[in-house]
PDB file of C-alpha atoms in Angstrom:
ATOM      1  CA  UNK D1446      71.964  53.531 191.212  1.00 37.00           C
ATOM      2  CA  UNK D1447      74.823  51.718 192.074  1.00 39.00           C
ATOM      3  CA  UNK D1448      74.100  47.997 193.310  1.00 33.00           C
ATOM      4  CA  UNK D1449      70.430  46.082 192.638  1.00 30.00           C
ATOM      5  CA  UNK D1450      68.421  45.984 195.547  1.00 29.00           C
ATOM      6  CA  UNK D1451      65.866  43.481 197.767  1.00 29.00           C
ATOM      7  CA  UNK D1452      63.497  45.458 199.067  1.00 30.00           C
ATOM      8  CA  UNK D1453      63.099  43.742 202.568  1.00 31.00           C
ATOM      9  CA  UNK D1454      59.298  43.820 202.080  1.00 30.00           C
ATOM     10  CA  UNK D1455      58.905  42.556 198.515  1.00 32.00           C
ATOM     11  CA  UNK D1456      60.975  41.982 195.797  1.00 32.00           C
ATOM     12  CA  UNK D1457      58.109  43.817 193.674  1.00 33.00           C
ATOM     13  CA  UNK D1458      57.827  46.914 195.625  1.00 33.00           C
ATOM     14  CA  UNK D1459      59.733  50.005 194.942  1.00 37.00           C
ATOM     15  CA  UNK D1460      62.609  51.406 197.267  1.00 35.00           C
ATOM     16  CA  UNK D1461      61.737  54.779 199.149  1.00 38.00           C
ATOM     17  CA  UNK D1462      65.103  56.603 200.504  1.00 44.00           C
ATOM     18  CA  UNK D1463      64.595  56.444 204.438  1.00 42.00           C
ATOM     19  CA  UNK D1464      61.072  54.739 204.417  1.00 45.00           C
ATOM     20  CA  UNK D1465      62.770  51.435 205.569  1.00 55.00           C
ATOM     21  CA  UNK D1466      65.989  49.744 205.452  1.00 58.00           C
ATOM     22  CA  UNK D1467      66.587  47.382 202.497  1.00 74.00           C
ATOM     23  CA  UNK D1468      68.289  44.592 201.549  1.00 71.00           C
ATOM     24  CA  UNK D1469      71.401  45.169 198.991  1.00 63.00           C
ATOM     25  CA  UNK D1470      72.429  41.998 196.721  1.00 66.00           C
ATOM     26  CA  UNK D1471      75.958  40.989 196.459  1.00 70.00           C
ATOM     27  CA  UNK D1472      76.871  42.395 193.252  1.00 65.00           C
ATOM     28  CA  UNK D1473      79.572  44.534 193.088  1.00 62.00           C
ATOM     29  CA  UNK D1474      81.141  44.038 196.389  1.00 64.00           C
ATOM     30  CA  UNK D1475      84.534  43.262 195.542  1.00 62.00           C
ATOM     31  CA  UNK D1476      84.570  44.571 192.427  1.00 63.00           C
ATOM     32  CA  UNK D1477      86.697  47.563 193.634  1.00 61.00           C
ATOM     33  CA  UNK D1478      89.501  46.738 195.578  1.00 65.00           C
ATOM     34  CA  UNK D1479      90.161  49.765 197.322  1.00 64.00           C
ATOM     35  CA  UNK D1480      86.706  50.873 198.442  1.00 64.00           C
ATOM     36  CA  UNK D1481      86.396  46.604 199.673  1.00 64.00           C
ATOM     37  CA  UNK D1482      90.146  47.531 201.520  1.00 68.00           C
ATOM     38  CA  UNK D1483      88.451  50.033 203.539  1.00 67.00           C
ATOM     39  CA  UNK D1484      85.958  48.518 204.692  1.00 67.00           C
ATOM     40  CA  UNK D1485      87.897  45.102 206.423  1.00 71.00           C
ATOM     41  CA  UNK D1486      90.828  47.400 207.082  1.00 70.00           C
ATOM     42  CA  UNK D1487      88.389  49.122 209.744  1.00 67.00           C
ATOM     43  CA  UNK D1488      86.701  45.537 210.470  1.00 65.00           C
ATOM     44  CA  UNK D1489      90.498  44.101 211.112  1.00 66.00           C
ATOM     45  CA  UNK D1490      91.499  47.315 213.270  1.00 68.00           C
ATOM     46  CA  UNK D1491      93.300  47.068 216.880  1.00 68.00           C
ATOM     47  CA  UNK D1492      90.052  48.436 218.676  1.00 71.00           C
ATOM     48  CA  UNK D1493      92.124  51.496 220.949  1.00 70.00           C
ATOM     49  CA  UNK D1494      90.541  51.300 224.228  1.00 72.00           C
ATOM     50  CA  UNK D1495      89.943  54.579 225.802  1.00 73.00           C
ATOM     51  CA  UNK D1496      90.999  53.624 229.517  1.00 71.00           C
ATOM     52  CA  UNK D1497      94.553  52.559 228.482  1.00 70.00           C
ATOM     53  CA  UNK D1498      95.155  56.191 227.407  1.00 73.00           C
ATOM     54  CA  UNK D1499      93.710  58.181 230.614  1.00 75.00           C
ATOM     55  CA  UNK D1500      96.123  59.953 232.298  1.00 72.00           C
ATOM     56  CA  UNK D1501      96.842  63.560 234.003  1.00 68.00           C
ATOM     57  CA  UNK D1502      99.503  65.945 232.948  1.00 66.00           C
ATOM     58  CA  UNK D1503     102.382  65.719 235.310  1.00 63.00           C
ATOM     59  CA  UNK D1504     102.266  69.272 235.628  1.00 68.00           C
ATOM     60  CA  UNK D1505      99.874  72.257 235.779  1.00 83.00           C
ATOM     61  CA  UNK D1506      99.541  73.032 232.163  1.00 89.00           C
ATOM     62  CA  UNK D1507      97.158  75.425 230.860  1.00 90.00           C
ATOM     63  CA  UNK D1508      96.242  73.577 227.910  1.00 94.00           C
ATOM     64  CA  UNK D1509      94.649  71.214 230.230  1.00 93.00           C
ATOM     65  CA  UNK D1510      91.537  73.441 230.503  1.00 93.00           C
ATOM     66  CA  UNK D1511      91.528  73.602 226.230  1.00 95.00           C
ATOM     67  CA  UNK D1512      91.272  69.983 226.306  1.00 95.00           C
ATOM     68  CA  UNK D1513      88.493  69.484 228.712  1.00 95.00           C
ATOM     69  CA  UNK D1514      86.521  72.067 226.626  1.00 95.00           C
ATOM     70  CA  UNK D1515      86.870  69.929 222.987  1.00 95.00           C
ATOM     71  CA  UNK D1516      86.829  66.970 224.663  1.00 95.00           C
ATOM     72  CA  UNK D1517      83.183  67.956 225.925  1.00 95.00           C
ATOM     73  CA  UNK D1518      81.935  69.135 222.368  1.00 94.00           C
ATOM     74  CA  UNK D1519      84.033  66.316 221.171  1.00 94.00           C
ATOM     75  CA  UNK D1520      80.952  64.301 222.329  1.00 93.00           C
ATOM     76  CA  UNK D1521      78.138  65.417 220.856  1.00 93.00           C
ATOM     77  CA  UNK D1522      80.465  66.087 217.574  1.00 93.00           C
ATOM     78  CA  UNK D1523      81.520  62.532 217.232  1.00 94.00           C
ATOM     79  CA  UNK D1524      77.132  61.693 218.395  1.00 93.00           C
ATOM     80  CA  UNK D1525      76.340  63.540 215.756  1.00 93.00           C
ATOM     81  CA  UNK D1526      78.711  61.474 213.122  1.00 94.00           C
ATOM     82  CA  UNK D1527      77.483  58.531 214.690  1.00 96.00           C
ATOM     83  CA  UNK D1528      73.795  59.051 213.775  1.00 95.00           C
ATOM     84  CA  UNK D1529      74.711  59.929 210.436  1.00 96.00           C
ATOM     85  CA  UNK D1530      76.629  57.448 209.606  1.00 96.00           C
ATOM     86  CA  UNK D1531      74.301  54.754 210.725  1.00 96.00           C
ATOM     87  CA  UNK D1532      71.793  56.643 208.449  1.00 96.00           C
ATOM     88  CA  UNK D1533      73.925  56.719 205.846  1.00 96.00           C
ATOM     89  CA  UNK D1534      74.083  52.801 205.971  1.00 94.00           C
ATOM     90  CA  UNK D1535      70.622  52.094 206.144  1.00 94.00           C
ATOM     91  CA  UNK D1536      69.856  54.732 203.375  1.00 94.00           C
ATOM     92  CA  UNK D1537      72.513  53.729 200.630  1.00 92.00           C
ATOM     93  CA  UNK D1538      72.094  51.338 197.732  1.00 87.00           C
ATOM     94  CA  UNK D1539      75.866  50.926 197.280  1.00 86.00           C
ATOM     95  CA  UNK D1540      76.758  47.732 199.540  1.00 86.00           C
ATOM     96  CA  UNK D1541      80.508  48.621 199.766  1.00 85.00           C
ATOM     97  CA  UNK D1542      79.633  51.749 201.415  1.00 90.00           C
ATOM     98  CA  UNK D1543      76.942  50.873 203.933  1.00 91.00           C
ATOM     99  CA  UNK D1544      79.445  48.353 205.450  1.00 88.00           C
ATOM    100  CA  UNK D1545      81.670  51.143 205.651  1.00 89.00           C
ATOM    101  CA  UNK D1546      79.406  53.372 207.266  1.00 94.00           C
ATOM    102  CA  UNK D1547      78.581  50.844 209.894  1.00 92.00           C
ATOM    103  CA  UNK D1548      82.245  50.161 210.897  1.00 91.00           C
ATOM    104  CA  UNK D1549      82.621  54.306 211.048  1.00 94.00           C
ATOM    105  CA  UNK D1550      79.228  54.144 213.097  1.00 95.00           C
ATOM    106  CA  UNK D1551      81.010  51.958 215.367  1.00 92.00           C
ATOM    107  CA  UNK D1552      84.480  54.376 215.607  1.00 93.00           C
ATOM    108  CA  UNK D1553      82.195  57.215 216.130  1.00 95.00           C
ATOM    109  CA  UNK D1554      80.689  55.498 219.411  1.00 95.00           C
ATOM    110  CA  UNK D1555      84.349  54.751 220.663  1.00 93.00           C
ATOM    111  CA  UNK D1556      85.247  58.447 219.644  1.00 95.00           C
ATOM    112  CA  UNK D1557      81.950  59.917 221.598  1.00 95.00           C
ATOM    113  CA  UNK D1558      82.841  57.433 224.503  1.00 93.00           C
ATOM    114  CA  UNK D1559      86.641  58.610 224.711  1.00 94.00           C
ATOM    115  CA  UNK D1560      85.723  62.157 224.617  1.00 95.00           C
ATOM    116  CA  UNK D1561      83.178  62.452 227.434  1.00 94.00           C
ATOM    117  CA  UNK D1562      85.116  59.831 229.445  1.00 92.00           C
ATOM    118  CA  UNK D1563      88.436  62.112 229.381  1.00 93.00           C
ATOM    119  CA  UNK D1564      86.418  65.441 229.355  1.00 94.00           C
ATOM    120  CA  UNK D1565      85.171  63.804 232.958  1.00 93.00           C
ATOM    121  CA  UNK D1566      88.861  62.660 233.667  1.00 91.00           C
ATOM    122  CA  UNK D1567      90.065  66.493 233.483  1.00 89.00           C
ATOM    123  CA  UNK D1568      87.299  68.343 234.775  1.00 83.00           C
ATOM    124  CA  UNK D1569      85.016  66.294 236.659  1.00 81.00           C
ATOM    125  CA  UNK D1570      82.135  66.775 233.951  1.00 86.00           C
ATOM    126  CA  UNK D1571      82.033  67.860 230.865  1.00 84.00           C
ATOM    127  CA  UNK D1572      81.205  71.339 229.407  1.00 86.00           C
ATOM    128  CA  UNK D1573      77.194  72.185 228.937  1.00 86.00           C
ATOM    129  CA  UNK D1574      77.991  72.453 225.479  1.00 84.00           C
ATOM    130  CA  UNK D1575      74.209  70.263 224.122  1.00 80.00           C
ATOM    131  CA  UNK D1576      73.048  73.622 222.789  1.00 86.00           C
ATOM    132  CA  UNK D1577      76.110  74.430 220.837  1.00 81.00           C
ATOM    133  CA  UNK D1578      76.391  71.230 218.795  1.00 84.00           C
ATOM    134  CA  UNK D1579      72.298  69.956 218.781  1.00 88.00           C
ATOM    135  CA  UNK D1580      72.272  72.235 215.248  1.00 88.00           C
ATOM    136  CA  UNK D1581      74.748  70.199 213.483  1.00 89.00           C
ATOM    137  CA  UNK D1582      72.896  66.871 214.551  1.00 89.00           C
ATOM    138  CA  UNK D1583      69.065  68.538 213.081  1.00 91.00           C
ATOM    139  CA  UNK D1584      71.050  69.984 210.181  1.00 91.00           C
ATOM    140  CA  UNK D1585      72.859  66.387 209.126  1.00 93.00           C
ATOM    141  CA  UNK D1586      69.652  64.673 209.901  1.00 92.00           C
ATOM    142  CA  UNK D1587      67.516  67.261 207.446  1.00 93.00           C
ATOM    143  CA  UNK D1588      69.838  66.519 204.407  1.00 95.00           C
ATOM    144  CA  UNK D1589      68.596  64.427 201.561  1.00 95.00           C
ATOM    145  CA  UNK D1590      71.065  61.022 200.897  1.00 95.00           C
ATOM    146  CA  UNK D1591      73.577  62.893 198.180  1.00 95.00           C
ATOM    147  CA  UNK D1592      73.552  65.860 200.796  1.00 96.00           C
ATOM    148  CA  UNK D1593      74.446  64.206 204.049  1.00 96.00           C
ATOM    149  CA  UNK D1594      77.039  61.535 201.976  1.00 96.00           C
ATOM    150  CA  UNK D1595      78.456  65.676 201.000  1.00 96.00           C
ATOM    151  CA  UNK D1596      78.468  67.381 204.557  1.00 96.00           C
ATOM    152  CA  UNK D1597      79.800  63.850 205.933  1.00 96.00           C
ATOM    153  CA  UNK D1598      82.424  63.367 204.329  1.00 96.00           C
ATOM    154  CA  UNK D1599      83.640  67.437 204.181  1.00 96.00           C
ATOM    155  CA  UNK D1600      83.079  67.594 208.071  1.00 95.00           C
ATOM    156  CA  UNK D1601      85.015  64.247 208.653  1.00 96.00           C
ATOM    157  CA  UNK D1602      87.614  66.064 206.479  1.00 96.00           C
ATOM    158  CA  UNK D1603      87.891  69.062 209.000  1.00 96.00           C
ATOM    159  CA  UNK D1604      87.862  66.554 211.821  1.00 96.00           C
ATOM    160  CA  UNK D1605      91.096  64.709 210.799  1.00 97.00           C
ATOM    161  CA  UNK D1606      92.828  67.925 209.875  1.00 97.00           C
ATOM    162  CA  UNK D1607      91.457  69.689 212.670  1.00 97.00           C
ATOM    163  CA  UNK D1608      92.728  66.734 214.899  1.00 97.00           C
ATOM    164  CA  UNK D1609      96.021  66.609 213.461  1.00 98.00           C
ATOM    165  CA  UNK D1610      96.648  70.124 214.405  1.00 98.00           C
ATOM    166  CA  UNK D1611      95.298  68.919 217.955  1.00 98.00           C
ATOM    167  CA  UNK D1612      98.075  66.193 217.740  1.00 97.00           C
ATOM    168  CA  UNK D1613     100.631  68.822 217.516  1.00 97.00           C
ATOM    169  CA  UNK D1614      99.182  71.368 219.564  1.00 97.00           C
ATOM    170  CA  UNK D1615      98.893  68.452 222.967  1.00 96.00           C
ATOM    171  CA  UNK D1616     102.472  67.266 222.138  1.00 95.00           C
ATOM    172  CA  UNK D1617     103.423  66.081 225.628  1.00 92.00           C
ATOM    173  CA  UNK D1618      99.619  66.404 227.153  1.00 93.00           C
ATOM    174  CA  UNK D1619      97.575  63.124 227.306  1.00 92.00           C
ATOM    175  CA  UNK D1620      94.628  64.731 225.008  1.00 95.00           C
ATOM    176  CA  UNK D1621      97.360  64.596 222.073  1.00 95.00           C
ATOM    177  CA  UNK D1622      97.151  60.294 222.328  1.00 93.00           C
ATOM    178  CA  UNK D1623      93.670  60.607 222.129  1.00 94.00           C
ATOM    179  CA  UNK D1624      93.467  63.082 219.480  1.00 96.00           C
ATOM    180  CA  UNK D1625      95.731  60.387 217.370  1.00 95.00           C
ATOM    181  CA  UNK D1626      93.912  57.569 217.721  1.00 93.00           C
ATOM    182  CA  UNK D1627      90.761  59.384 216.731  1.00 95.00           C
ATOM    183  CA  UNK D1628      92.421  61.058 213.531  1.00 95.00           C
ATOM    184  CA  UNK D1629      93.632  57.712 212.657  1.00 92.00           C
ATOM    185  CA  UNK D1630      89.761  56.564 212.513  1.00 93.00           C
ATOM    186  CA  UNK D1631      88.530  59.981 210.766  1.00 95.00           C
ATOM    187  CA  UNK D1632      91.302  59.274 207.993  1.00 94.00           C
ATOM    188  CA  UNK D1633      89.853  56.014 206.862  1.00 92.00           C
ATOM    189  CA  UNK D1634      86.510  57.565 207.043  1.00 94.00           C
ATOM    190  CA  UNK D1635      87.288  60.403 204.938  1.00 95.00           C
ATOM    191  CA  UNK D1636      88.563  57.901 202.151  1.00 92.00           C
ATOM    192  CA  UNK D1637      85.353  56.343 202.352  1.00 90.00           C
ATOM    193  CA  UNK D1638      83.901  58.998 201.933  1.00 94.00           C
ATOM    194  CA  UNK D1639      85.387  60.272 198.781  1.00 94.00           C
ATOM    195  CA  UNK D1640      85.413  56.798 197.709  1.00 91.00           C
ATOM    196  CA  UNK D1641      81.968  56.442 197.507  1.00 92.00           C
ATOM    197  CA  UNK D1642      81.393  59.831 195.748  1.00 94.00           C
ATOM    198  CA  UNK D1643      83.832  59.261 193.152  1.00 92.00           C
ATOM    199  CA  UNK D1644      81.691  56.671 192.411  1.00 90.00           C
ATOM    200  CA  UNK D1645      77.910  57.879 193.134  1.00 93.00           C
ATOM    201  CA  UNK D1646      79.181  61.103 190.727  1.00 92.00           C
ATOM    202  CA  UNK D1647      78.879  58.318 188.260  1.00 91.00           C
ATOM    203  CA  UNK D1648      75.556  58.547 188.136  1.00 92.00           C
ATOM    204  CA  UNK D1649      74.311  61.709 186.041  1.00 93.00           C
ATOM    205  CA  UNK D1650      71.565  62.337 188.795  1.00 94.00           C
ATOM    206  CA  UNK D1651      73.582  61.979 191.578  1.00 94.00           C
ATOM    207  CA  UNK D1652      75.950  64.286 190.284  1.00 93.00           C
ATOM    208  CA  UNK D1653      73.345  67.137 189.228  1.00 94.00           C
ATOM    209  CA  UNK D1654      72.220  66.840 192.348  1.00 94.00           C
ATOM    210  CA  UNK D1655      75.268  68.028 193.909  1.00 94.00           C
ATOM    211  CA  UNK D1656      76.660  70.284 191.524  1.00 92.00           C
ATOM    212  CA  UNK D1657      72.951  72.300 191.614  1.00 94.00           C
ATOM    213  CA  UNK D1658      72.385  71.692 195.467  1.00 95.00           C
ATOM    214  CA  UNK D1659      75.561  71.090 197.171  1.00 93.00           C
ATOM    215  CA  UNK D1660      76.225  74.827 197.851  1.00 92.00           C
ATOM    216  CA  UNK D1661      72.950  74.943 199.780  1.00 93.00           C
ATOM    217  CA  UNK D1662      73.344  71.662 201.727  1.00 94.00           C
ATOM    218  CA  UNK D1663      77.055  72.986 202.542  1.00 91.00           C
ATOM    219  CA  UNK D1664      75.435  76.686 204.047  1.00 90.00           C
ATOM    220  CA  UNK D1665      73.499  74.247 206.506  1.00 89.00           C
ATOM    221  CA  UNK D1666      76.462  73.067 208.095  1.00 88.00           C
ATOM    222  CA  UNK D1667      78.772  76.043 207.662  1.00 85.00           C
ATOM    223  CA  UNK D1668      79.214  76.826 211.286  1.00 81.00           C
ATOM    224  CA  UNK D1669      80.612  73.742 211.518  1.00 84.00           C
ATOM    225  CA  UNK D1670      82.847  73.516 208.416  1.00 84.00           C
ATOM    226  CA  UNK D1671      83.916  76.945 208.565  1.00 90.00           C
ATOM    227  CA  UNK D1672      87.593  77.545 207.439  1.00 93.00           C
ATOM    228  CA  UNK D1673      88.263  81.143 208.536  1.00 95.00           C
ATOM    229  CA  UNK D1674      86.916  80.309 211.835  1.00 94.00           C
ATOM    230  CA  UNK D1675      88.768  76.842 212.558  1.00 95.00           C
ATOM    231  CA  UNK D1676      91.874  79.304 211.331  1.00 97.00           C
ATOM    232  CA  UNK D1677      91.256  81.772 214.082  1.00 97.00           C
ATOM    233  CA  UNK D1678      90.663  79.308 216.321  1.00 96.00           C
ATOM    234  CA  UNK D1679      94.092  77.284 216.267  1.00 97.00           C
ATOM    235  CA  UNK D1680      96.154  81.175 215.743  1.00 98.00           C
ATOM    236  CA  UNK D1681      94.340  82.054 219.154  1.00 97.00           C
ATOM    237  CA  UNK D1682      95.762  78.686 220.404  1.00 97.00           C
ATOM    238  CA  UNK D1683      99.424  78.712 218.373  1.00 97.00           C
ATOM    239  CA  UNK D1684      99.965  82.406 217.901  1.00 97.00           C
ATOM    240  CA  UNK D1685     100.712  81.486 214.656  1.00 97.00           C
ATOM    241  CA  UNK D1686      99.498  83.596 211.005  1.00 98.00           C
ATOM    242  CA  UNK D1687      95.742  82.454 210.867  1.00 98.00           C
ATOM    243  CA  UNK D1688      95.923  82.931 206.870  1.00 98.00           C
ATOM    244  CA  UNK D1689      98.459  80.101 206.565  1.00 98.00           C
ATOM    245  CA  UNK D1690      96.122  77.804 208.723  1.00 98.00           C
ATOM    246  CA  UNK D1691      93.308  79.115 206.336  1.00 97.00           C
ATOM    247  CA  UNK D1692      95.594  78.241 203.174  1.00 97.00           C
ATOM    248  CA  UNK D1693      96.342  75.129 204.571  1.00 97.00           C
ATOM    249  CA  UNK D1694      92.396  73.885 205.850  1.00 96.00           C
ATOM    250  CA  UNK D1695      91.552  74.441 202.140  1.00 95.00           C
ATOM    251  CA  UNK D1696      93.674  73.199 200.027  1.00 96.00           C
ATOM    252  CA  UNK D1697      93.341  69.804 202.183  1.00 96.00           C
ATOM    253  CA  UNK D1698      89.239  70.372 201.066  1.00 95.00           C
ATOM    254  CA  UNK D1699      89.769  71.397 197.924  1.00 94.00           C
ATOM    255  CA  UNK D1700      91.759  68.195 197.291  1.00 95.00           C
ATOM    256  CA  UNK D1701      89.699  65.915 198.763  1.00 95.00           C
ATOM    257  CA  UNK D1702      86.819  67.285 196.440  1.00 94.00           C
ATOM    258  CA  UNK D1703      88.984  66.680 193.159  1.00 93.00           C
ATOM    259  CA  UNK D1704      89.951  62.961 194.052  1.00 92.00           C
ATOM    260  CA  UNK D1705      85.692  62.532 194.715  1.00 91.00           C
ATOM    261  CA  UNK D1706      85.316  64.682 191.706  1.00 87.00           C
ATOM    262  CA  UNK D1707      82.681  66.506 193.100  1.00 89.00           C
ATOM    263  CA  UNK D1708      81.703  70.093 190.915  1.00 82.00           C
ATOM    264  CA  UNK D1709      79.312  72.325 192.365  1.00 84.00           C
ATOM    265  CA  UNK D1710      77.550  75.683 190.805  1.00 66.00           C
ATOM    266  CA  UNK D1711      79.107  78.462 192.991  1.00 54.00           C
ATOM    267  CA  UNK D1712      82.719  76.658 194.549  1.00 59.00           C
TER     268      UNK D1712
END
């Protein structure tokens, strides 16, 4: 597709999607300046460290026990991102992107860590929540490669803005520090994500793919990338109009679509 290959067999044999991890030659690395940016910007980032941003509120405040309960999916979320991304870099062909992938593998981990670790700081444990979130990880893991590089990067595009609101919402609790450093991650992923699809869509059978698929690998993950419910969800928490949250959640998506110039039949 993208980048020539080296089949970590043989140089002969031909490249299955997911039967085993190949090599990718150099070619094309630095050819794009932007897409190489994102990569060593993530390789040359501060590494946050969880522990330096524990802390209690220094009052009883009943957003405390909102916190402990996204902190605790927060985990398996940020799991599930973590699986796909490393999938994602062992299944691409397009060298720029797999070493992005495996930096946002490694935020992921620090984002699953930071989670459960303050989920345990408020509450003691964190919420039974395995049920609730195991879906997403099958449904991620079930997608072909143009599907899950899709869902990815649209459900690391609800993360950040979902975050953000977080960010806002904790102002003066300890979760809202935590929820910053993570959006700050979820950002850069997000441009790689696009990144690499402005580029895949490229290729004419990449981008049939998605524009005659992508509405049916988006209804896998739906629950999880569903706009009227994340809207509902932050006017139960602001009291504020859920349609402007709804406005707001997709025109973010919409435009992050047009810069990766993805079309698909039916959105």
């Amino acid at each position: 597709m993208i980048t020539s290959k080296l089949s970590s067999v043989g140089c002969d044999q031909d490249h299955k999607q997911g039967a085993a991890i190949s090599l990718i030659r150099p070619e094309g690395l630095y050819t794009d300046e932007v897409v190489y940016r994102l990569f060593t910007n993530g390789l040359n980032a501060r590494p946050w460290k969880v522990s330096e941003l524990l802390s209690s509120p220094e009052t009883e405040d009943p957003r405390t026990e909102v916190a402990w309960k996204f902190a605790s999916r927060g985990y398996y979320a940020e799991q599930a991102g973590l699986v796909t991304a490393a999938a994602l870099a062992a299944e691409t062909d397009d060298l720029a992107y797999r070493f992005d992938m495996a930096t946002a593998a490694s935020d992921e981990a620090r984002h699953a860590d930071a989670f459960l670790r303050f989920a345990q700081h408020l509450g003691g444990d964190a919420e039974e929540c395995f049920e609730m979130l195991e879906p997403l990880d099958e449904a991620l893991t079930s997608l072909p490669y143009p599907g899950k590089v899709l869902a990815h990067t649209v459900l690391e595009g609800f993360a950040a803005d979902e975050f953000h609101l977080f960010t806002e919402y904790f102002k003066g609790h300890p979760a809202a520090r935590i929820y910053e450093h993570v959006r700050h991650d979820e950002n850069r992923h997000v441009a790689m994500g696009v990144s690499h699809l402005a580029r895949a869509c490229r290729d004419p059978e990449f981008s049939a793919a998605l524009r005659e698929h992508g509405d049916a690998w988006l209804e896998r993950i739906r629950e999880h990338a569903d706009v009227t419910a994340l809207s509902a969800m932050f006017s139960e928490l602001t009291g504020k109009d859920p349609a402007d949250f709804e406005r707001w959640f997709t025109a973010r998506h919409r435009q992050r679509m047009a810069s990766a110039r993805v079309v698909i039949e039916g959105r």
